Amino acid sequence: MILRNSRQTDAAMHVAHPPSDAVTRRDGGSLAGLAIAILATNGVEEVELTDPAAALRQAGARTVLVSPQSGEIQAMEADVNPTNRYHVDMQVGQAHAHDFAGLVLPGGTTNPDHLRMDRDAVRFVREFVQEGKPVAAICHGAWTLIDAEGVRGHTMTSWPSLRTDLTNAGAHWVDRDVVTDGMLVTSRNPGDLKVFCPAIVAMFASAHAASHATAAQMPQGHAT
C-alpha cells in the first residue's frame, strides 16, 4: 500500500486513492516495475500529492511516500484547510536514490520549508541530482531543490514567490505551465497538474528507456 488515507469517508477515498495495481498494471504501462519516491511532510498540498501518484500508478509505477517522520502526514488544501492524513511508507533517513527510478516533490508552503531544514531530506534529494536521476517538482516543491544544489543552470518554473530564490541559486526562471529541462520537470501550481502529470510520466519513462539502452551498449565481461 502506498498512499493510504486515514479518513474513511467515501469522498476522501475518491480523492486520495489512485486505481489499484490490479487495474493499472493490466497492460504493463510505460513505468511498469519502477519505484518512484514522493517526498513530503506535514503541510503538503493534497492534490499535488495525490494527482501525480495516480498518474504514475496508472502508468504502472509503484509510488513510495517518503517523509522525515513515521506514521502519517497531514495534507492541506491551499495551505489553510486540513484535508486527509497519509501513511508514510519509508522514513527519509533510510531512503536512498539508488532504490528509486525518480523523485516527485509536491508543494504546499510549509511542506518544502520543513524538508529543506531536514538534513536527510536534503541529502536524499541531492542524491537524485548527483546520480542524474529524474526529478519532478511542482509549486513550492522546488524550494528543497535549492538546498540540494539541484537548480543551477536549469530553466524551470515554480510558484511565483520562489522566482527570486531560484534565480539567486542559478536557475533561469520562466512563467510556463510546465518546463522540462534535462532530468528536471517543474510546474507552477495545482492548476498545472493536467500538464504536469503527463510530463512526469513521459520523463520518467524516457529516463528509464535511456538507462536500459546505455546498459545494453556496455561491453559484457568474459569469463577466464
PDB file of C-alpha atoms in Angstrom:
ATOM      1  CA  MET A   1       0.000   0.000   0.000  1.00  0.00           C
ATOM      2  CA  ILE A   2       1.476   3.343  -0.985  1.00  0.00           C
ATOM      3  CA  LEU A   3      -0.663   6.400  -0.322  1.00  0.00           C
ATOM      4  CA  ARG A   4      -3.182   5.457   2.330  1.00  0.00           C
ATOM      5  CA  ASN A   5      -5.890   7.822   3.502  1.00  0.00           C
ATOM      6  CA  SER A   6      -6.561   7.507   7.213  1.00  0.00           C
ATOM      7  CA  ARG A   7     -10.044   9.029   6.954  1.00  0.00           C
ATOM      8  CA  GLN A   8     -12.550   6.554   5.612  1.00  0.00           C
ATOM      9  CA  THR A   9     -15.241   8.787   4.093  1.00  0.00           C
ATOM     10  CA  ASP A  10     -16.346   7.951   0.550  1.00  0.00           C
ATOM     11  CA  ALA A  11     -15.437  11.431  -0.683  1.00  0.00           C
ATOM     12  CA  ALA A  12     -11.967  11.288   0.803  1.00  0.00           C
ATOM     13  CA  MET A  13     -11.320   7.831  -0.624  1.00  0.00           C
ATOM     14  CA  HIS A  14     -12.326   9.055  -4.073  1.00  0.00           C
ATOM     15  CA  VAL A  15      -9.854  11.915  -3.910  1.00  0.00           C
ATOM     16  CA  ALA A  16      -6.978  10.127  -2.264  1.00  0.00           C
ATOM     17  CA  HIS A  17      -6.684   6.712  -3.831  1.00  0.00           C
ATOM     18  CA  PRO A  18      -5.304   6.033  -7.285  1.00  0.00           C
ATOM     19  CA  PRO A  19      -6.670   2.929  -9.043  1.00  0.00           C
ATOM     20  CA  SER A  20      -5.414  -0.375  -7.680  1.00  0.00           C
ATOM     21  CA  ASP A  21      -2.348  -2.083  -9.099  1.00  0.00           C
ATOM     22  CA  ALA A  22      -4.544  -4.868 -10.472  1.00  0.00           C
ATOM     23  CA  VAL A  23      -6.176  -2.337 -12.762  1.00  0.00           C
ATOM     24  CA  THR A  24      -3.288  -0.010 -13.551  1.00  0.00           C
ATOM     25  CA  ARG A  25      -0.841  -2.767 -14.489  1.00  0.00           C
ATOM     26  CA  ARG A  26      -3.128  -4.788 -16.726  1.00  0.00           C
ATOM     27  CA  ASP A  27      -1.310  -3.595 -19.850  1.00  0.00           C
ATOM     28  CA  GLY A  28       2.104  -3.218 -18.202  1.00  0.00           C
ATOM     29  CA  GLY A  29       2.357   0.558 -18.538  1.00  0.00           C
ATOM     30  CA  SER A  30       5.317   2.689 -19.518  1.00  0.00           C
ATOM     31  CA  LEU A  31       6.598   2.696 -15.922  1.00  0.00           C
ATOM     32  CA  ALA A  32       5.849  -0.934 -15.067  1.00  0.00           C
ATOM     33  CA  GLY A  33       8.057  -2.239 -12.294  1.00  0.00           C
ATOM     34  CA  LEU A  34       9.564   1.149 -11.391  1.00  0.00           C
ATOM     35  CA  ALA A  35       9.558   2.617  -7.878  1.00  0.00           C
ATOM     36  CA  ILE A  36       9.042   6.383  -7.702  1.00  0.00           C
ATOM     37  CA  ALA A  37       9.630   8.281  -4.451  1.00  0.00           C
ATOM     38  CA  ILE A  38       7.317  11.100  -3.386  1.00  0.00           C
ATOM     39  CA  LEU A  39       8.981  13.201  -0.681  1.00  0.00           C
ATOM     40  CA  ALA A  40       6.568  15.098   1.566  1.00  0.00           C
ATOM     41  CA  THR A  41       5.734  16.006   5.135  1.00  0.00           C
ATOM     42  CA  ASN A  42       3.020  17.851   7.064  1.00  0.00           C
ATOM     43  CA  GLY A  43       1.510  20.709   5.088  1.00  0.00           C
ATOM     44  CA  VAL A  44       1.795  19.101   1.667  1.00  0.00           C
ATOM     45  CA  GLU A  45      -0.772  20.356  -0.840  1.00  0.00           C
ATOM     46  CA  GLU A  46      -3.056  17.337  -1.137  1.00  0.00           C
ATOM     47  CA  VAL A  47      -3.848  17.435  -4.853  1.00  0.00           C
ATOM     48  CA  GLU A  48      -0.136  17.848  -5.657  1.00  0.00           C
ATOM     49  CA  LEU A  49       0.441  14.638  -3.711  1.00  0.00           C
ATOM     50  CA  THR A  50      -2.459  12.541  -4.983  1.00  0.00           C
ATOM     51  CA  ASP A  51      -2.719  13.509  -8.661  1.00  0.00           C
ATOM     52  CA  PRO A  52       0.913  12.728  -9.577  1.00  0.00           C
ATOM     53  CA  ALA A  53       0.697   9.477  -7.583  1.00  0.00           C
ATOM     54  CA  ALA A  54      -2.424   8.474  -9.508  1.00  0.00           C
ATOM     55  CA  ALA A  55      -0.821   9.280 -12.866  1.00  0.00           C
ATOM     56  CA  LEU A  56       2.328   7.342 -12.011  1.00  0.00           C
ATOM     57  CA  ARG A  57       0.410   4.304 -10.822  1.00  0.00           C
ATOM     58  CA  GLN A  58      -1.797   4.467 -13.889  1.00  0.00           C
ATOM     59  CA  ALA A  59       1.415   4.121 -15.915  1.00  0.00           C
ATOM     60  CA  GLY A  60       2.418   1.072 -13.869  1.00  0.00           C
ATOM     61  CA  ALA A  61       4.797   2.567 -11.306  1.00  0.00           C
ATOM     62  CA  ARG A  62       4.873   1.875  -7.585  1.00  0.00           C
ATOM     63  CA  THR A  63       4.827   5.123  -5.614  1.00  0.00           C
ATOM     64  CA  VAL A  64       6.506   5.306  -2.210  1.00  0.00           C
ATOM     65  CA  LEU A  65       5.670   8.110   0.216  1.00  0.00           C
ATOM     66  CA  VAL A  66       8.938   9.141   1.891  1.00  0.00           C
ATOM     67  CA  SER A  67       8.976  11.564   4.838  1.00  0.00           C
ATOM     68  CA  PRO A  68      11.206  12.665   7.724  1.00  0.00           C
ATOM     69  CA  GLN A  69       8.597  11.335  10.128  1.00  0.00           C
ATOM     70  CA  SER A  70       6.997   7.944  10.632  1.00  0.00           C
ATOM     71  CA  GLY A  71       3.287   7.232  10.833  1.00  0.00           C
ATOM     72  CA  GLU A  72       1.190   9.714   8.903  1.00  0.00           C
ATOM     73  CA  ILE A  73       1.454  13.200   7.430  1.00  0.00           C
ATOM     74  CA  GLN A  74      -1.265  15.851   7.304  1.00  0.00           C
ATOM     75  CA  ALA A  75      -2.205  17.147   3.857  1.00  0.00           C
ATOM     76  CA  MET A  76      -3.710  20.583   3.283  1.00  0.00           C
ATOM     77  CA  GLU A  77      -5.814  22.464   0.779  1.00  0.00           C
ATOM     78  CA  ALA A  78      -4.469  25.913  -0.130  1.00  0.00           C
ATOM     79  CA  ASP A  79      -2.212  25.848   2.966  1.00  0.00           C
ATOM     80  CA  VAL A  80      -5.047  26.605   5.385  1.00  0.00           C
ATOM     81  CA  ASN A  81      -7.606  23.781   5.256  1.00  0.00           C
ATOM     82  CA  PRO A  82      -6.571  20.387   6.680  1.00  0.00           C
ATOM     83  CA  THR A  83      -7.767  17.560   4.454  1.00  0.00           C
ATOM     84  CA  ASN A  84      -6.622  13.968   4.882  1.00  0.00           C
ATOM     85  CA  ARG A  85      -3.756  12.149   6.529  1.00  0.00           C
ATOM     86  CA  TYR A  86      -1.466   9.809   4.561  1.00  0.00           C
ATOM     87  CA  HIS A  87       0.541   6.795   5.648  1.00  0.00           C
ATOM     88  CA  VAL A  88       4.317   7.168   5.366  1.00  0.00           C
ATOM     89  CA  ASP A  89       5.910   4.185   3.610  1.00  0.00           C
ATOM     90  CA  MET A  90       9.548   4.989   4.406  1.00  0.00           C
ATOM     91  CA  GLN A  91      11.399   7.458   6.600  1.00  0.00           C
ATOM     92  CA  VAL A  92      13.837   9.557   4.626  1.00  0.00           C
ATOM     93  CA  GLY A  93      16.740   8.625   6.872  1.00  0.00           C
ATOM     94  CA  GLN A  94      16.531   5.084   5.459  1.00  0.00           C
ATOM     95  CA  ALA A  95      15.843   6.166   1.857  1.00  0.00           C
ATOM     96  CA  HIS A  96      18.414   6.366  -0.939  1.00  0.00           C
ATOM     97  CA  ALA A  97      18.109   7.448  -4.549  1.00  0.00           C
ATOM     98  CA  HIS A  98      19.608   4.227  -5.895  1.00  0.00           C
ATOM     99  CA  ASP A  99      16.438   2.406  -4.789  1.00  0.00           C
ATOM    100  CA  PHE A 100      14.199   4.579  -6.969  1.00  0.00           C
ATOM    101  CA  ALA A 101      13.780   5.455 -10.638  1.00  0.00           C
ATOM    102  CA  GLY A 102      12.702   9.032  -9.917  1.00  0.00           C
ATOM    103  CA  LEU A 103      11.529  11.600  -7.372  1.00  0.00           C
ATOM    104  CA  VAL A 104       8.442  13.822  -7.072  1.00  0.00           C
ATOM    105  CA  LEU A 105       8.457  16.959  -4.888  1.00  0.00           C
ATOM    106  CA  PRO A 106       4.912  18.250  -4.271  1.00  0.00           C
ATOM    107  CA  GLY A 107       4.299  21.697  -2.866  1.00  0.00           C
ATOM    108  CA  GLY A 108       2.340  23.388  -0.150  1.00  0.00           C
ATOM    109  CA  THR A 109       4.165  26.255   1.549  1.00  0.00           C
ATOM    110  CA  THR A 110       5.113  24.611   4.851  1.00  0.00           C
ATOM    111  CA  ASN A 111       5.907  21.184   3.395  1.00  0.00           C
ATOM    112  CA  PRO A 112       9.121  22.100   1.499  1.00  0.00           C
ATOM    113  CA  ASP A 113      10.064  24.658   4.146  1.00  0.00           C
ATOM    114  CA  HIS A 114      10.252  21.805   6.675  1.00  0.00           C
ATOM    115  CA  LEU A 115      12.004  19.486   4.214  1.00  0.00           C
ATOM    116  CA  ARG A 116      14.762  21.934   3.344  1.00  0.00           C
ATOM    117  CA  MET A 117      15.629  22.165   7.044  1.00  0.00           C
ATOM    118  CA  ASP A 118      15.909  18.383   7.369  1.00  0.00           C
ATOM    119  CA  ARG A 119      19.427  17.081   6.704  1.00  0.00           C
ATOM    120  CA  ASP A 120      18.297  13.650   5.500  1.00  0.00           C
ATOM    121  CA  ALA A 121      15.636  15.112   3.201  1.00  0.00           C
ATOM    122  CA  VAL A 122      18.164  17.417   1.537  1.00  0.00           C
ATOM    123  CA  ARG A 123      20.659  14.557   1.269  1.00  0.00           C
ATOM    124  CA  PHE A 124      18.012  12.350  -0.363  1.00  0.00           C
ATOM    125  CA  VAL A 125      17.152  14.970  -2.989  1.00  0.00           C
ATOM    126  CA  ARG A 126      20.836  15.702  -3.621  1.00  0.00           C
ATOM    127  CA  GLU A 127      21.440  12.016  -4.349  1.00  0.00           C
ATOM    128  CA  PHE A 128      18.970  12.142  -7.246  1.00  0.00           C
ATOM    129  CA  VAL A 129      20.701  15.233  -8.605  1.00  0.00           C
ATOM    130  CA  GLN A 130      24.177  13.732  -8.282  1.00  0.00           C
ATOM    131  CA  GLU A 131      23.135  10.406  -9.814  1.00  0.00           C
ATOM    132  CA  GLY A 132      21.434  12.121 -12.751  1.00  0.00           C
ATOM    133  CA  LYS A 133      18.022  10.657 -11.947  1.00  0.00           C
ATOM    134  CA  PRO A 134      14.787  12.417 -12.957  1.00  0.00           C
ATOM    135  CA  VAL A 135      13.163  14.827 -10.504  1.00  0.00           C
ATOM    136  CA  ALA A 136       9.744  16.495 -10.764  1.00  0.00           C
ATOM    137  CA  ALA A 137       8.743  19.495  -8.624  1.00  0.00           C
ATOM    138  CA  ILE A 138       5.534  21.491  -8.574  1.00  0.00           C
ATOM    139  CA  CYS A 139       4.615  24.783  -6.892  1.00  0.00           C
ATOM    140  CA  HIS A 140       6.758  25.321  -3.757  1.00  0.00           C
ATOM    141  CA  GLY A 141       8.318  21.864  -4.171  1.00  0.00           C
ATOM    142  CA  ALA A 142      11.309  23.355  -5.997  1.00  0.00           C
ATOM    143  CA  TRP A 143      12.373  25.066  -2.755  1.00  0.00           C
ATOM    144  CA  THR A 144      14.037  21.894  -1.479  1.00  0.00           C
ATOM    145  CA  LEU A 145      15.960  21.588  -4.745  1.00  0.00           C
ATOM    146  CA  ILE A 146      17.778  24.831  -3.938  1.00  0.00           C
ATOM    147  CA  ASP A 147      19.238  23.386  -0.734  1.00  0.00           C
ATOM    148  CA  ALA A 148      20.062  20.176  -2.603  1.00  0.00           C
ATOM    149  CA  GLU A 149      22.031  22.214  -5.170  1.00  0.00           C
ATOM    150  CA  GLY A 150      19.809  20.988  -7.983  1.00  0.00           C
ATOM    151  CA  VAL A 151      18.700  24.136  -9.816  1.00  0.00           C
ATOM    152  CA  ARG A 152      21.846  25.879 -11.097  1.00  0.00           C
ATOM    153  CA  GLY A 153      21.861  26.091 -14.887  1.00  0.00           C
ATOM    154  CA  HIS A 154      18.311  24.790 -15.241  1.00  0.00           C
ATOM    155  CA  THR A 155      15.401  26.516 -16.931  1.00  0.00           C
ATOM    156  CA  MET A 156      12.443  25.955 -14.637  1.00  0.00           C
ATOM    157  CA  THR A 157       9.235  27.317 -13.181  1.00  0.00           C
ATOM    158  CA  SER A 158       7.554  27.332  -9.762  1.00  0.00           C
ATOM    159  CA  TRP A 159       5.117  29.231  -7.591  1.00  0.00           C
ATOM    160  CA  PRO A 160       5.919  32.900  -8.414  1.00  0.00           C
ATOM    161  CA  SER A 161       7.239  33.759  -4.939  1.00  0.00           C
ATOM    162  CA  LEU A 162      10.157  31.351  -5.452  1.00  0.00           C
ATOM    163  CA  ARG A 163      11.372  33.206  -8.533  1.00  0.00           C
ATOM    164  CA  THR A 164      13.986  35.303  -6.715  1.00  0.00           C
ATOM    165  CA  ASP A 165      15.283  32.366  -4.648  1.00  0.00           C
ATOM    166  CA  LEU A 166      15.622  30.165  -7.728  1.00  0.00           C
ATOM    167  CA  THR A 167      17.257  32.913  -9.775  1.00  0.00           C
ATOM    168  CA  ASN A 168      19.733  33.644  -6.983  1.00  0.00           C
ATOM    169  CA  ALA A 169      20.548  29.928  -6.880  1.00  0.00           C
ATOM    170  CA  GLY A 170      21.464  29.987 -10.569  1.00  0.00           C
ATOM    171  CA  ALA A 171      18.252  28.888 -12.281  1.00  0.00           C
ATOM    172  CA  HIS A 172      16.603  30.565 -15.262  1.00  0.00           C
ATOM    173  CA  TRP A 173      13.008  31.079 -14.105  1.00  0.00           C
ATOM    174  CA  VAL A 174      10.148  31.217 -16.633  1.00  0.00           C
ATOM    175  CA  ASP A 175       6.390  31.595 -16.264  1.00  0.00           C
ATOM    176  CA  ARG A 176       5.084  28.462 -18.019  1.00  0.00           C
ATOM    177  CA  ASP A 177       2.651  25.750 -17.014  1.00  0.00           C
ATOM    178  CA  VAL A 178       5.277  23.023 -17.344  1.00  0.00           C
ATOM    179  CA  VAL A 179       9.005  23.060 -18.136  1.00  0.00           C
ATOM    180  CA  THR A 180      11.139  20.019 -18.918  1.00  0.00           C
ATOM    181  CA  ASP A 181      14.887  20.657 -18.817  1.00  0.00           C
ATOM    182  CA  GLY A 182      17.089  17.596 -18.866  1.00  0.00           C
ATOM    183  CA  MET A 183      16.144  15.409 -15.908  1.00  0.00           C
ATOM    184  CA  LEU A 184      14.002  18.107 -14.273  1.00  0.00           C
ATOM    185  CA  VAL A 185      10.279  18.781 -14.771  1.00  0.00           C
ATOM    186  CA  THR A 186       8.644  21.728 -12.975  1.00  0.00           C
ATOM    187  CA  SER A 187       5.207  23.351 -12.830  1.00  0.00           C
ATOM    188  CA  ARG A 188       3.747  26.402 -11.098  1.00  0.00           C
ATOM    189  CA  ASN A 189       0.630  25.414  -9.155  1.00  0.00           C
ATOM    190  CA  PRO A 190      -2.237  22.891  -8.832  1.00  0.00           C
ATOM    191  CA  GLY A 191      -3.869  24.348 -11.936  1.00  0.00           C
ATOM    192  CA  ASP A 192      -0.953  22.963 -13.968  1.00  0.00           C
ATOM    193  CA  LEU A 193      -1.421  19.358 -12.840  1.00  0.00           C
ATOM    194  CA  LYS A 194      -3.212  18.468 -16.077  1.00  0.00           C
ATOM    195  CA  VAL A 195       0.053  19.018 -17.962  1.00  0.00           C
ATOM    196  CA  PHE A 196       2.487  18.270 -15.125  1.00  0.00           C
ATOM    197  CA  CYS A 197       1.287  14.692 -14.626  1.00  0.00           C
ATOM    198  CA  PRO A 198       1.680  13.574 -18.267  1.00  0.00           C
ATOM    199  CA  ALA A 199       5.051  15.352 -18.404  1.00  0.00           C
ATOM    200  CA  ILE A 200       6.461  13.481 -15.409  1.00  0.00           C
ATOM    201  CA  VAL A 201       5.258  10.127 -16.715  1.00  0.00           C
ATOM    202  CA  ALA A 202       6.918  10.884 -20.059  1.00  0.00           C
ATOM    203  CA  MET A 203      10.184  11.986 -18.431  1.00  0.00           C
ATOM    204  CA  PHE A 204      10.420   9.000 -16.083  1.00  0.00           C
ATOM    205  CA  ALA A 205       9.666   6.618 -18.973  1.00  0.00           C
ATOM    206  CA  SER A 206      12.246   8.291 -21.212  1.00  0.00           C
ATOM    207  CA  ALA A 207      14.910   8.220 -18.500  1.00  0.00           C
ATOM    208  CA  HIS A 208      14.233   4.549 -17.820  1.00  0.00           C
ATOM    209  CA  ALA A 209      14.444   3.669 -21.520  1.00  0.00           C
ATOM    210  CA  ALA A 210      17.691   5.615 -21.862  1.00  0.00           C
ATOM    211  CA  SER A 211      19.276   3.864 -18.881  1.00  0.00           C
ATOM    212  CA  HIS A 212      18.353   0.480 -20.337  1.00  0.00           C
ATOM    213  CA  ALA A 213      19.785   1.437 -23.713  1.00  0.00           C
ATOM    214  CA  THR A 214      23.023   2.546 -22.074  1.00  0.00           C
ATOM    215  CA  ALA A 215      23.268  -0.670 -20.083  1.00  0.00           C
ATOM    216  CA  ALA A 216      22.676  -2.734 -23.226  1.00  0.00           C
ATOM    217  CA  GLN A 217      25.554  -0.992 -25.010  1.00  0.00           C
ATOM    218  CA  MET A 218      28.075  -1.646 -22.235  1.00  0.00           C
ATOM    219  CA  PRO A 219      30.588  -4.401 -23.060  1.00  0.00           C
ATOM    220  CA  GLN A 220      29.987  -7.615 -21.187  1.00  0.00           C
ATOM    221  CA  GLY A 221      32.764  -9.216 -19.178  1.00  0.00           C
ATOM    222  CA  HIS A 222      34.223 -12.505 -20.359  1.00  0.00           C
ATOM    223  CA  ALA A 223      34.894 -15.487 -18.187  1.00  0.00           C
ATOM    224  CA  THR A 224      38.519 -16.560 -17.952  1.00  0.00           C
TER     225      THR A 224
END
